Coordinates of C-alpha atoms in Angstrom, one line a residue:
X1 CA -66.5 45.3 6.4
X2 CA -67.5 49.0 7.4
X3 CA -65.1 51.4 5.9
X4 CA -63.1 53.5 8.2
X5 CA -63.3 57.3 7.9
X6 CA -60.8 59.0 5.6
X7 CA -61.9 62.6 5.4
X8 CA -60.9 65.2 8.3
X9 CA -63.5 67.9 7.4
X10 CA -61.9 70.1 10.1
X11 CA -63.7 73.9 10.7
X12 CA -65.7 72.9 7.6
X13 CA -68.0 70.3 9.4
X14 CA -71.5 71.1 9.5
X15 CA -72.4 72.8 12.9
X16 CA -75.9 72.4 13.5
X17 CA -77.7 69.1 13.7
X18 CA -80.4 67.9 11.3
X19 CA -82.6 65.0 11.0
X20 CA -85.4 64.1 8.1
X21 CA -87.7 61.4 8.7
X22 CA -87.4 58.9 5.8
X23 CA -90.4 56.7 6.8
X24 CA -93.6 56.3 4.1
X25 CA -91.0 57.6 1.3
X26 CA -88.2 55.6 1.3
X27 CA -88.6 53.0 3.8
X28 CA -87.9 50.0 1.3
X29 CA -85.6 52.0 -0.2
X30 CA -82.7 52.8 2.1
X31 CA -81.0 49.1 2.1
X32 CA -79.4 49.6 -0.8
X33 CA -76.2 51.7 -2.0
X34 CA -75.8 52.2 -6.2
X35 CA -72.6 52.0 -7.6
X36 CA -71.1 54.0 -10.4
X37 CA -67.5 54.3 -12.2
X38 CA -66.6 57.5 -14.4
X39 CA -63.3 57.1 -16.7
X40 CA -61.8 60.4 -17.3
X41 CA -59.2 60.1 -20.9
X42 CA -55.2 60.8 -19.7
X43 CA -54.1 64.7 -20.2
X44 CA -52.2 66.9 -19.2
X45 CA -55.5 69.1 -17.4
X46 CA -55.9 65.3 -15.7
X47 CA -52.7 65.5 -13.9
X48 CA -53.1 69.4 -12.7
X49 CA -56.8 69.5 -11.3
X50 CA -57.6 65.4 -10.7
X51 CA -54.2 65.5 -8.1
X52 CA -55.1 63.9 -4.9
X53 CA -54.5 67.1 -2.7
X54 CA -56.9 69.0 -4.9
X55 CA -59.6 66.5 -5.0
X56 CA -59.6 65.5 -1.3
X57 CA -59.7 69.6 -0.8
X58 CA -62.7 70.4 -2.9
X59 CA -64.5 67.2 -1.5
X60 CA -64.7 68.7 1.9
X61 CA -65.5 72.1 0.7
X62 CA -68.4 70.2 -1.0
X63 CA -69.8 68.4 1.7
X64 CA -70.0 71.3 3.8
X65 CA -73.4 72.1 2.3
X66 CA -74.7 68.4 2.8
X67 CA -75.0 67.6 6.2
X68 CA -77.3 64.4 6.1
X69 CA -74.2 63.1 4.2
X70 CA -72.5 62.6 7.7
X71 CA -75.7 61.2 8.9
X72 CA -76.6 57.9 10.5
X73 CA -79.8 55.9 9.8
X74 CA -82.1 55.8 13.4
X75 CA -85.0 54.3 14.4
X76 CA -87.7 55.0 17.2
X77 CA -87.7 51.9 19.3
X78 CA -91.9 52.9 20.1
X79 CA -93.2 53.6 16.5
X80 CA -90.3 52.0 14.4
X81 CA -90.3 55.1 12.6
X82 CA -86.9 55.7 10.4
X83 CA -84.7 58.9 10.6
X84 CA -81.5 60.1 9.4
X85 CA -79.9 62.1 11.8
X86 CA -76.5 64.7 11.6
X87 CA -75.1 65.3 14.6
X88 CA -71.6 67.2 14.8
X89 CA -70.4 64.9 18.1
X90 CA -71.5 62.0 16.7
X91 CA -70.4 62.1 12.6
X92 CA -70.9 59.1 10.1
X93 CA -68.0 60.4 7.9
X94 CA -67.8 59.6 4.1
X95 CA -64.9 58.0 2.8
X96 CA -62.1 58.8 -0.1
X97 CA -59.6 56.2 -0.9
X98 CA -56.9 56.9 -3.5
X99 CA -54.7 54.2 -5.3
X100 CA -52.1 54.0 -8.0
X101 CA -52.2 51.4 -10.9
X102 CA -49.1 50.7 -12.4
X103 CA -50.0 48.6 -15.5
X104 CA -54.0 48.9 -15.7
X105 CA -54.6 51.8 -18.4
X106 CA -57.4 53.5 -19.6
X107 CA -56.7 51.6 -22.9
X108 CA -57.8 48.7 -21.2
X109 CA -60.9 49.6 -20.1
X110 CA -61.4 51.5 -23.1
X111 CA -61.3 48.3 -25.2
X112 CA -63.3 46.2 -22.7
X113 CA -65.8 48.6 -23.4
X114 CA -65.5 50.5 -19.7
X115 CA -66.9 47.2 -18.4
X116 CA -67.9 47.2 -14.6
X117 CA -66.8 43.9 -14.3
X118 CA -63.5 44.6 -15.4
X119 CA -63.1 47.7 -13.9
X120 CA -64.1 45.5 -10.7
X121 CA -61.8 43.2 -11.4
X122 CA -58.9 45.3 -11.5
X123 CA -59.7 46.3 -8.2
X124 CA -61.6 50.1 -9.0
X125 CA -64.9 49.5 -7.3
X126 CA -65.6 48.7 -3.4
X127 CA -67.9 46.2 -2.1
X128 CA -71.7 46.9 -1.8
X129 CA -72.9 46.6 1.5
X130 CA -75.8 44.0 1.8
X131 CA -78.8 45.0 1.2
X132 CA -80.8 42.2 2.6
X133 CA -79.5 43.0 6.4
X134 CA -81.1 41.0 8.8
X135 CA -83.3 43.0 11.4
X136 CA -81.2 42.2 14.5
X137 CA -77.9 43.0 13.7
X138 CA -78.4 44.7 10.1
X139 CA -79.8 48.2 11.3
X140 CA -76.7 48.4 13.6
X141 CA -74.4 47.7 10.8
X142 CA -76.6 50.0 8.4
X143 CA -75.6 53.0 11.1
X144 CA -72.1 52.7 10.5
X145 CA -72.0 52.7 6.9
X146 CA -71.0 55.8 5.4
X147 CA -73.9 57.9 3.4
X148 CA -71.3 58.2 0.9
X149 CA -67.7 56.0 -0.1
X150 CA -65.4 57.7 -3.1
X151 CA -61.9 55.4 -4.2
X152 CA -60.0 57.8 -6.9
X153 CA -58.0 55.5 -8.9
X154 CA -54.9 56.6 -11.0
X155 CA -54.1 54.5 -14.4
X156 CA -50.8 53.7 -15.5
X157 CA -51.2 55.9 -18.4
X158 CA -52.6 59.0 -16.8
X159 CA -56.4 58.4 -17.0
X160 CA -58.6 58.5 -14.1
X161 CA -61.5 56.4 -12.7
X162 CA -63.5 57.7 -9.5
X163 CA -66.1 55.4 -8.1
X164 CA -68.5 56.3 -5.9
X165 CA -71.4 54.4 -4.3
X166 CA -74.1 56.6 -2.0
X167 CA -77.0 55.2 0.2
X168 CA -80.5 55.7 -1.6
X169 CA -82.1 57.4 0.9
X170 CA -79.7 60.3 1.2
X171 CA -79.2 60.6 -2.8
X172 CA -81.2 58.9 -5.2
X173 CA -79.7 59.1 -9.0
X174 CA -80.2 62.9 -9.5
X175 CA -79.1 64.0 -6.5
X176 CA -75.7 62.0 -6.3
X177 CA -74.8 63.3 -9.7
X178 CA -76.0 66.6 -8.7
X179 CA -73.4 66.1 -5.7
X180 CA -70.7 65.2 -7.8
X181 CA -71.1 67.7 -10.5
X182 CA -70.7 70.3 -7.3
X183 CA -67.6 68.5 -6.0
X184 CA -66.6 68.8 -9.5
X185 CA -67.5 73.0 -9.6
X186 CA -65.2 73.5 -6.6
X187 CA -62.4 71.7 -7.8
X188 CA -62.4 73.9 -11.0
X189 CA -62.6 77.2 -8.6
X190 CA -60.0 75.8 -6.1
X191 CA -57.4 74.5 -9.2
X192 CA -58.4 78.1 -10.6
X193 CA -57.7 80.3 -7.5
X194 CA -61.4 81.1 -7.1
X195 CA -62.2 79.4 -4.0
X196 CA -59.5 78.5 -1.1
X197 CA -59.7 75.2 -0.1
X198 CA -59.7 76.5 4.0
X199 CA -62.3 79.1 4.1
X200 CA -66.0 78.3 4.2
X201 CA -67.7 77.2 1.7
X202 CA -69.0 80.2 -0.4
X203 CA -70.4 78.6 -3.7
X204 CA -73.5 77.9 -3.9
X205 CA -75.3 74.5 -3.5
X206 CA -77.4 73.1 -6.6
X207 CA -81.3 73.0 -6.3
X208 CA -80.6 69.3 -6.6
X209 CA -79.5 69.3 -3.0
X210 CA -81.2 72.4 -1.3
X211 CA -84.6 70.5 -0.8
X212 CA -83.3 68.3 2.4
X213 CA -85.9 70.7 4.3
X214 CA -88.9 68.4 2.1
X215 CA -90.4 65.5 2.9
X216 CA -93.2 63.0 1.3
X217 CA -94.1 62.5 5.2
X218 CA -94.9 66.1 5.2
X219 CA -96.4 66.2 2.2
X220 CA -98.6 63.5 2.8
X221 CA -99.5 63.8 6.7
X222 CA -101.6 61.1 7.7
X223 CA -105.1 62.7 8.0
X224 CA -106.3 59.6 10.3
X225 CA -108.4 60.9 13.1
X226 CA -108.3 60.1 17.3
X227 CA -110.8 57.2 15.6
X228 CA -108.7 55.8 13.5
X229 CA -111.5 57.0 10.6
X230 CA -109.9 58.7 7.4
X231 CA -110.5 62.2 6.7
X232 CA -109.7 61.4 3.3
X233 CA -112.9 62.4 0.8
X234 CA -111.4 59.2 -1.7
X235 CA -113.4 55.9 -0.9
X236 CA -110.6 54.1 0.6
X237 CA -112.4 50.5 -0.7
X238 CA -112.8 51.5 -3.9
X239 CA -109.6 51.5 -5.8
X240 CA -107.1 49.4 -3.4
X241 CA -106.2 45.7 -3.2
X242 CA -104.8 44.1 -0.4
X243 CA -101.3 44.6 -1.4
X244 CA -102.3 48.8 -1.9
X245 CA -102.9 50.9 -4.6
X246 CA -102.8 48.2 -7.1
X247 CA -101.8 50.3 -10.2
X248 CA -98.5 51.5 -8.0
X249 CA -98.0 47.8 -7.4
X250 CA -96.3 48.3 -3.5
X251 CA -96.8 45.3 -1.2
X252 CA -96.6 44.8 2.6
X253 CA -97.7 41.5 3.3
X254 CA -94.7 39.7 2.6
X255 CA -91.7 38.1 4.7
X256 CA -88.2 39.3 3.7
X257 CA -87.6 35.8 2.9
X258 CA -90.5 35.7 1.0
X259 CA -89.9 38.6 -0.7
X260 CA -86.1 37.7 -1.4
X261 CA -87.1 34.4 -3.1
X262 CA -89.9 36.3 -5.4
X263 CA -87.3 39.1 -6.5
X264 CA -84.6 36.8 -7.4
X265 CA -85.5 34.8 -10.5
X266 CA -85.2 30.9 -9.9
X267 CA -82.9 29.9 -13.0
X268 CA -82.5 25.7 -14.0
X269 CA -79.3 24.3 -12.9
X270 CA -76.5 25.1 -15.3
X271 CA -77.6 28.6 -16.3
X272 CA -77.3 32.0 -15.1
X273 CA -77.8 35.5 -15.5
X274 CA -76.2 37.6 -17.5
X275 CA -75.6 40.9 -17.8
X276 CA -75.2 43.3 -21.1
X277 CA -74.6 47.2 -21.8
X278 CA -76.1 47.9 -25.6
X279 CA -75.8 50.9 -27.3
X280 CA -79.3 52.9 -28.9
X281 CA -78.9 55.7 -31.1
X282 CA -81.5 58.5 -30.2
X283 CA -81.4 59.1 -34.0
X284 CA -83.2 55.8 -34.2
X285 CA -85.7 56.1 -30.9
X286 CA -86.6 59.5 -32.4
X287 CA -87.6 57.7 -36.0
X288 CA -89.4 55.3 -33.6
X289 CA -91.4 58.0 -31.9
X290 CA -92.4 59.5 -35.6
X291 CA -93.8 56.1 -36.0
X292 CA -96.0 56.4 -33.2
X293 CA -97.5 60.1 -34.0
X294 CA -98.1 58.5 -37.4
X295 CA -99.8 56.1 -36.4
X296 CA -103.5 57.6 -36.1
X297 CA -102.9 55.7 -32.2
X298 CA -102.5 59.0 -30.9
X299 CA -105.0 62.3 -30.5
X300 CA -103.8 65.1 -31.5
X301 CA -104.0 66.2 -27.9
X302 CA -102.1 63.3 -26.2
X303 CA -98.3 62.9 -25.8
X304 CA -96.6 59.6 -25.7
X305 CA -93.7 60.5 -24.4
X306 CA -89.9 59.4 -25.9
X307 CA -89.4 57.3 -22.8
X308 CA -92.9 55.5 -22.9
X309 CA -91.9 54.7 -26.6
X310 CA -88.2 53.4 -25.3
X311 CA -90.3 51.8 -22.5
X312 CA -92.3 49.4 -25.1
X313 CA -89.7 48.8 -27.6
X314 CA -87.3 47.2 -24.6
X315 CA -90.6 45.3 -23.0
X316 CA -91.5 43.8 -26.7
X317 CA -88.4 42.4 -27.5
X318 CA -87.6 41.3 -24.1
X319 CA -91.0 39.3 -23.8
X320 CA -90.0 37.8 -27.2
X321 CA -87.0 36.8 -26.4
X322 CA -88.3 35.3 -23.0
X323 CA -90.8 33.3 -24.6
X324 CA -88.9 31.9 -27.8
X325 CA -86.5 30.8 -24.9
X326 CA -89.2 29.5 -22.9
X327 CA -88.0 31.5 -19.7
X328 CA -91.6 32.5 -19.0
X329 CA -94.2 30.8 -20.5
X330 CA -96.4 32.4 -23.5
X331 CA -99.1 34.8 -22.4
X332 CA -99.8 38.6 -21.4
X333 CA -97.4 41.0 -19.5
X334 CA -97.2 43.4 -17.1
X335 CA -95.3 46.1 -18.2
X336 CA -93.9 48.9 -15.9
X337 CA -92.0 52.5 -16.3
X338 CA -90.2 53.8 -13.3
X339 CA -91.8 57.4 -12.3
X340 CA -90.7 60.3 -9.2
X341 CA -93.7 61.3 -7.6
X342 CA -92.3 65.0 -7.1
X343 CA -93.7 66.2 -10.0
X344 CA -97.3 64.9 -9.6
X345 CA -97.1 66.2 -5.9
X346 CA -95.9 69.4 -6.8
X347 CA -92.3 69.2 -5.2
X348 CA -89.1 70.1 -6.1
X349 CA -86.9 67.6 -8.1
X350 CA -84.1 66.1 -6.0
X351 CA -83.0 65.8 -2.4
X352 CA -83.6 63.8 0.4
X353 CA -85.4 60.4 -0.3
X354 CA -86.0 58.2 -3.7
X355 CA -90.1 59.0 -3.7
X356 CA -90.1 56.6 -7.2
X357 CA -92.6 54.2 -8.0
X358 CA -93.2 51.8 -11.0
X359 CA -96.6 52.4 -12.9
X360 CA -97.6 49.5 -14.1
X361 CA -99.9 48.3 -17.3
X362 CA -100.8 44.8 -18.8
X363 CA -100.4 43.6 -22.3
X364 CA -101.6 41.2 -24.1
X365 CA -99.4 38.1 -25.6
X366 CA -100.2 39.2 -29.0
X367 CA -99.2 43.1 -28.2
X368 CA -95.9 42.4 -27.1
X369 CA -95.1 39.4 -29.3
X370 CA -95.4 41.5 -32.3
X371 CA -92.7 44.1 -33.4
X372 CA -93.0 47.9 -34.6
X373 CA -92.4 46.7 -38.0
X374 CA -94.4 43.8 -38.4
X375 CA -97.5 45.7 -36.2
X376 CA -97.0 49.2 -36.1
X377 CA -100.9 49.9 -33.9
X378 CA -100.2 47.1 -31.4
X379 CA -96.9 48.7 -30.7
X380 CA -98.2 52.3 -30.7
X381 CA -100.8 51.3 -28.5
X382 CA -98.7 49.5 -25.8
X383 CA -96.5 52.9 -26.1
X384 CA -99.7 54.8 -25.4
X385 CA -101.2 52.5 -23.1
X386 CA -97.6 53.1 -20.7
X387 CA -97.7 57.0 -20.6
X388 CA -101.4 56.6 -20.1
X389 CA -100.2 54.2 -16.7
X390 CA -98.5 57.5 -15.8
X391 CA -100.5 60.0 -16.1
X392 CA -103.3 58.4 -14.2
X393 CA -101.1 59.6 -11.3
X394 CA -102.4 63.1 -10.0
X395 CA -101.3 64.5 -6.5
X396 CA -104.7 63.1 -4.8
X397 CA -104.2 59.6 -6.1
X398 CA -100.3 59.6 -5.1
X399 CA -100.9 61.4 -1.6
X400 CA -103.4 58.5 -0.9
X401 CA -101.3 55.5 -2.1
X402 CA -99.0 57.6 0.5
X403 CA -101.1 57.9 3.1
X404 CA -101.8 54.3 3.0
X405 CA -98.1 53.2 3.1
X406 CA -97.6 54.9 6.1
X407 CA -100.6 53.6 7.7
X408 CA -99.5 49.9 6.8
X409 CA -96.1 51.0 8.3
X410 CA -97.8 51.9 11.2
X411 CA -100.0 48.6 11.9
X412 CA -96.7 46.4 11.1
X413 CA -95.2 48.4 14.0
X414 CA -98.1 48.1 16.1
X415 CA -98.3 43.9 15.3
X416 CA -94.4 43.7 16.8
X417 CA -93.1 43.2 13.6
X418 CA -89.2 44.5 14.1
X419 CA -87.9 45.8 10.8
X420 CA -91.3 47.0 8.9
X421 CA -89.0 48.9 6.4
X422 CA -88.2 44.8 5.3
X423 CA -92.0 44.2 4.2
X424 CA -92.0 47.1 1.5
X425 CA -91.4 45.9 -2.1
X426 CA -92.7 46.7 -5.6
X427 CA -94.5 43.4 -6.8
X428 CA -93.6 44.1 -10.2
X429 CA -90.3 42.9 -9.6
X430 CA -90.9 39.8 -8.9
X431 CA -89.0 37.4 -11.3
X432 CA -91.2 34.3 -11.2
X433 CA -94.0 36.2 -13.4
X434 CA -93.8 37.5 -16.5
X435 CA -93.1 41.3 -15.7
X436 CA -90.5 43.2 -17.8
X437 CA -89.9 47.1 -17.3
X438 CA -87.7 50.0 -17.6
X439 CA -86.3 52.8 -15.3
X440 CA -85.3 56.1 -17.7
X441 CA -82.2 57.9 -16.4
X442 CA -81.4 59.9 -19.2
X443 CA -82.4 62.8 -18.1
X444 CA -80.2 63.6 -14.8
X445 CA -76.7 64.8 -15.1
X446 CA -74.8 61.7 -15.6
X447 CA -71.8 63.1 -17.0
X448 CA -71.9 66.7 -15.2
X449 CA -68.7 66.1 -13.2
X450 CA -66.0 68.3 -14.9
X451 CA -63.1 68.6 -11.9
X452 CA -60.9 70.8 -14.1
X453 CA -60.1 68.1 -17.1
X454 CA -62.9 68.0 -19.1
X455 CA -65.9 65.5 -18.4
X456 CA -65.8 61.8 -18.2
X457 CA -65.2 60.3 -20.8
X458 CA -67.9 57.1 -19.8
X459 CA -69.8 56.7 -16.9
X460 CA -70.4 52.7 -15.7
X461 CA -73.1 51.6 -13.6
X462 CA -74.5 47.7 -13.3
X463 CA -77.9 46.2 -13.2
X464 CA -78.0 42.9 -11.9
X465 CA -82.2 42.7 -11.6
X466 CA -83.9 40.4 -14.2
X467 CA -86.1 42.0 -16.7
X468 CA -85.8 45.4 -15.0
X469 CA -83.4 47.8 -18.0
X470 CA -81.6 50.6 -16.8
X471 CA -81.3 53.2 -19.4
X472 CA -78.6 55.4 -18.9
X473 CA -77.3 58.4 -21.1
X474 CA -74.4 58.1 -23.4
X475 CA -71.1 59.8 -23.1
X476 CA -71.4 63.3 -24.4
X477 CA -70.3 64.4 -27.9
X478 CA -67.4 66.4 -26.6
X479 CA -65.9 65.7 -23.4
X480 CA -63.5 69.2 -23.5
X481 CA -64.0 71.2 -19.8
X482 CA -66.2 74.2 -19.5
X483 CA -68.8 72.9 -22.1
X484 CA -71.2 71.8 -18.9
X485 CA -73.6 73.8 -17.8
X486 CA -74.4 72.1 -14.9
X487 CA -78.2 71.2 -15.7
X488 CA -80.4 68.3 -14.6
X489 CA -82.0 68.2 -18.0
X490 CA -80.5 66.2 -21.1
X491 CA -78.2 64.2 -19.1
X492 CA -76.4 67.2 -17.4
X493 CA -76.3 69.6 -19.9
X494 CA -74.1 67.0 -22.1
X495 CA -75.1 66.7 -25.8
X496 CA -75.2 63.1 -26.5
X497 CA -76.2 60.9 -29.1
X498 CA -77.1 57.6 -27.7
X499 CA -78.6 55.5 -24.8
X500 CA -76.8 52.8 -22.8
X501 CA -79.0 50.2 -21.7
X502 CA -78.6 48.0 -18.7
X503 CA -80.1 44.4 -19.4
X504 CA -80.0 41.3 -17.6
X505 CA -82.0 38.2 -18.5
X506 CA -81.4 34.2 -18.5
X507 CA -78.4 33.7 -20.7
X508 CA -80.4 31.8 -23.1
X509 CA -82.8 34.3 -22.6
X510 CA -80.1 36.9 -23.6
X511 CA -78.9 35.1 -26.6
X512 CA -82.3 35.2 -27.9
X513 CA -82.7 39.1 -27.5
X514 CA -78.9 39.3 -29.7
X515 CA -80.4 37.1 -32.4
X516 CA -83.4 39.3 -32.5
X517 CA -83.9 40.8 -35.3
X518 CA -85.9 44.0 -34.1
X519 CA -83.4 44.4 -31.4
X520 CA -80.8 44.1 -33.2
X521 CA -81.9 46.4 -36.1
X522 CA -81.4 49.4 -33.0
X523 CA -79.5 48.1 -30.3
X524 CA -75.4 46.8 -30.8
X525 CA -73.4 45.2 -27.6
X526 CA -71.4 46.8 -25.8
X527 CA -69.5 45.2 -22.7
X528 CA -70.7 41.8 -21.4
X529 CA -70.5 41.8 -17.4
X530 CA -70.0 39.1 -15.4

C-alpha cells in the first residue's frame, strides 16, 4: 500500500527542479527503505515542543532545504540509466502520520527493552515497502513511494515515539539522522520564537545534506573512448575477477532470483532466524584495543582501528558459534567491514547516494576459532589483517572498481536486460557460505534529534540479514535538551558509553553465541525480536 500524502508544504515547496543521477553509486542500493524508532522519556518539555502543530510546522520548514526529498525515482527507457528527479508540478510528498495510544506507555517499551518488535506490535512502525520489486510493475510502484514516511506516536503516559523510514538513495544512515537532528533544530527555534513557522526557511542546512550537488558518477566519469578502449593507466586484467574488483566483492552476473535465494540463508525445517540487540561497554572494547597495541602484532606506525578490533571480536565469536552449531561447516572465513568510499575519493561525508562497500579479508579456521584470551596474536592479526582490507582502498583503486560498475551497468542495458539496478549485489552476503561481517554506525548522529525535550531517550533499528551485525551507538549519558551539538562524530555529539549490536543468526546458532563464553564475558542481551 503507497501512503497517501500528509504534508501541505504550501509557499515553502522547493521552486526549482533538481535531479541527480543515482546510477554506478547506488544502483543496488535504492530498493530498500531502513527503519528506525526513537523513544523520547514523558515530561513536561515533551508535551510543549513534541505537540503535533509544532512538529508538523518545523517538518515543512525542514524540508524546504531538501528538495530530492519530494523526488521520484526515473529511469531512461534508452540507457536504463536511474535518476531522481524534483519537480514542483509533479511532487512525491513525504508523509507524517500522528496517533494517540491510550494504554501503551513508555514503561512498556522501556521494560521490553525498546524492542522493535514490540514497538511494531503495538502498532508504532509502518510497513517496509518491498524491496525485491519485480522489474515490470516494481519501478512504477517504487515512483510513488515517498522518499521519506514519519508516524509520531503519543503514549499513554506522555512519552513519545517517532518512526521514520527513508529510501537509501536519498539518505543513507548519516544523512537521515543528519535530517532529523535539523527537523529537530527548527522545532527548538519555532517552540522558542526564533523562527516562524510561515516564513522561509532561514536556518541553515547541515553539511550532511548540502552535498546533493556531488555525485560518484561525476567523480568517477567513465573514461571509455569512441573505441570502447580504456583510458584508464591501471591494467584492467590484472586485479579483477569476473564478478569485479574482487576485494570489493560486487557482482553482476546474477538473476534477482538467483541472487534472492543466495542472500537469504536456507535454514532446516523447524528453525528460524532470530534476532538479538546486546549491549558492549566501550570501556571493555577499549581494554580490547590495549590488547592489540600490546601485542607486538602492530608497527608502531600502523593503526588498527577501534572498529576493525569490534569488527574481529563479533566475526570470532560468530564463526564459533556457527560451527559448534554446525550452521556452516568447519573451515576459513571471509570476514568483511562496511566502508564509505567518500573519504578515499576525497568527497564530502553525507548526501545524495549510499557510495558504501564491504572490504573483505579471509581467515583461517584456526584464526577465528580461537578467542582474544586463549590467542591473543591470531586475534590481533585478524584485527590487523581487517583495517589492512581497508586501507588497500585509495581513490585510483575505488574510481576504477567505479568505473567498472558503470560499465557492467552499461553492457546489461545494452543485452536488454530490464532492471540492471536488480543484478548489483555484494557477494559477501551471501548466506550459504561462511561469511560473517560488521557494518559500524557509531559514529553518525544517532541520537542528535533534540525537538525541544531533550534527546531520545533510545533509538531502535532492526537487522534481519544473517551474519551481517549492525553496531549502533548507545543512548547518551544524559538525555537533558541543549547538550547536542549537532555533530556527525561520536554518535552526534552524544557522550555514550556503550554499543548496541544488531545480530541475527540460526536460533541454535544464536543460543550458542549466548553460552559463549568470550561473548558473554563483553556482550549482555538486551531485547529479543521476533
Amino acid at each position: 500500500m503507497i501512503p497517501e500524502p500528509t504534508i501541505d508544504m504550501g509557499d515553502l515547496l522547493p521552486a526549482s527542479a533538481t535531479r541527480r543521477r543515482i546510477t554506478g553509486d547506488t544502483q543496488f542500493m535504492f530498493q530498500f527503505y531502513k527503519p528506525c524508532i526513537h523513544f523520547y522519556a514523558p515530561s513536561e518539555q515533551t508535551a510543549t515542543y513534541m505537540n503535533k502543530d509544532m512538529l508538523y510546522q518545523s517538518l515543512v520548514v525542514a524540508l524546504h532545504g531538501c528538495p530530492l526529498l519530494f523526488g521520484r525515482i526515473k529511469v531512461n527507457g534508452r540507457d536504463k540509466s536511474v535518476w531522481i528527479e524534483y519537480d514542483p508540478r509533479d511532487c512525491n510528498l513525504p508523509t507524517l502520520e500522528f496517533q494517540h495510544l491510550d494504554t501503551t506507555t513508555y514503561e512498556y517499551f522501556k521494560q521490553e527493552g525498546f524492542s522493535y518488535s514490540a514497538a511494531r506490535d503495538k502498532g508504532l512502525a509502518m510497513p517496509i515497502p518491498d524491496g525485491t520489486i519485480s522489474a515490470a510493475e516494481g519501478m512504477k510502484q517504487r515512483r510513488r513511494q515517498p522518499m521519506l514516511m514519519v508516524k509520531v506516536s503519543y503514549l499513554a503516559d506522555g512519552g513519545v515515539a517517532i518512526f521514520n523510514m527513508s529510501n537509501h538513495v536519498a539518505f543513507d544512515g548519516n544523512a537521515v539522522f543528519s535530517f532529523l537532528a535539523h527537523w529537530a533544530e527548527c522545532n527548538r527555534r519555532i517552540g522558542s520564537g526564533q523562527l516562524q513557522a510561515d516564513a522561509m526557511c532561514k536556518l541553515a542546512i547541515p553539511r550532511e545534506l548540502q552535498t546533493y550537488a556531488t555525485s560518484l558518477v561525476d567523480t568517477v566519469a567513465d573514461t571509455d573512448d569512441n573505441d570502447g578502449k580504456s583510458n584508464s593507466s591501471m591494467d584492467h586484467n590484472s586485479i579483477w575477477e569476473e564478478g569485479g574488483l574482487a576485494e570489493i566483492s560486487v557482482s553482476a552476473t546474477k538473476t534477482p532470483e538467483e541472487i534472492k535465494a543466495l542472500i537469504n540463508k536456507r535454514v532446516p525445517d523447524g528453525e528460524r532466524i532470530r534476532s538479538c540487540v546486546f549491549s558492549l561497554p566501550l570501556a571493555k572494547l577499549s581494554a580490547l584495543s590495549q590488547q592489540v597495541r600490546n601485542s607486538g602484532m602492530v608497527g608502531p606506525d600502523e593503526r588498527v582501528s577501534t572498529n576493525s578490533v569490534l569488527t574481529a571480536f563479533v566475526c570470532q565469536c560468530i564463526a564459533r558459534a556457527s560451527t559448534e552449531a554446525q550452521t556452516y561447516a568447519a573451515g576459513d572465513w571471509t570476514v568483511f567491514q562496511t566502508m564509505d568510499m567518500r573519504r578515499a575519493l576525497g568527497l564530502p561525508p553525507g548526501g545524495l547516494g549510499s557510495p558504501v562497500i564491504l572490504a573483505e579479508c579471509q581467515a583461517t579456521y584456526a584464526e577465528m576459532a580461537c578467542t582474544p584470551a586463549s590467542n591473543p596474536l591470531h586475534f590481533a592479526l585478524v584485527a590487523k589483517r581487517i583495517r589492512q582490507s581497508i586501507n588497500k582502498y585509495s581513490r585510483d583503486y575505488l574510481q576504477h572498481g567505479m568505473r567498472w560498475m558503470n560499465r557492467a551497468y552499461a553492457q546489461l542495458a545494452r543485452d536488454g536486460v530490464d532492471a540492471p539496478w536488480q543484478r548489483f549485489w555484494f557477494t559477501a552476503l551471501n548466506t550459504n557460505r561462511r561469511a560473517v561481517g560488521l557494518s559500524c554506525m557509531d559514529r553518525i548522529p544517532v541520537y542528535g534529534a533534540d525537538f525541544g525535550a531533550g534527546r531520545p531517550a533510545m533509538a531502535r533499528s532492526i537487522n534481519p540479514r544473517p551474519n551481517y551485525v549492525i553496531s549502533f551507538p548507545g543512548p547518551p549519558a544524559s538525555s537533558a535538551a541543549g547538550n547536542n551539538n549537532g555533530s556527525s562524530s561520536s554518535g552526534g555529539g552524544c557522550d555514550y558509553s556503550e554499543l548496541h549490536l544488531y545480530v541475527s543468526l540460526e536460533s541454535r546458532a544464536m543460543e550458542a553465541l549466548m553460552a559463549d563464553k568470550s561473548w558473554s564475558a563483553l556482550c549482555a542481551l538486551i531485547c529479543s525480536e521476533s
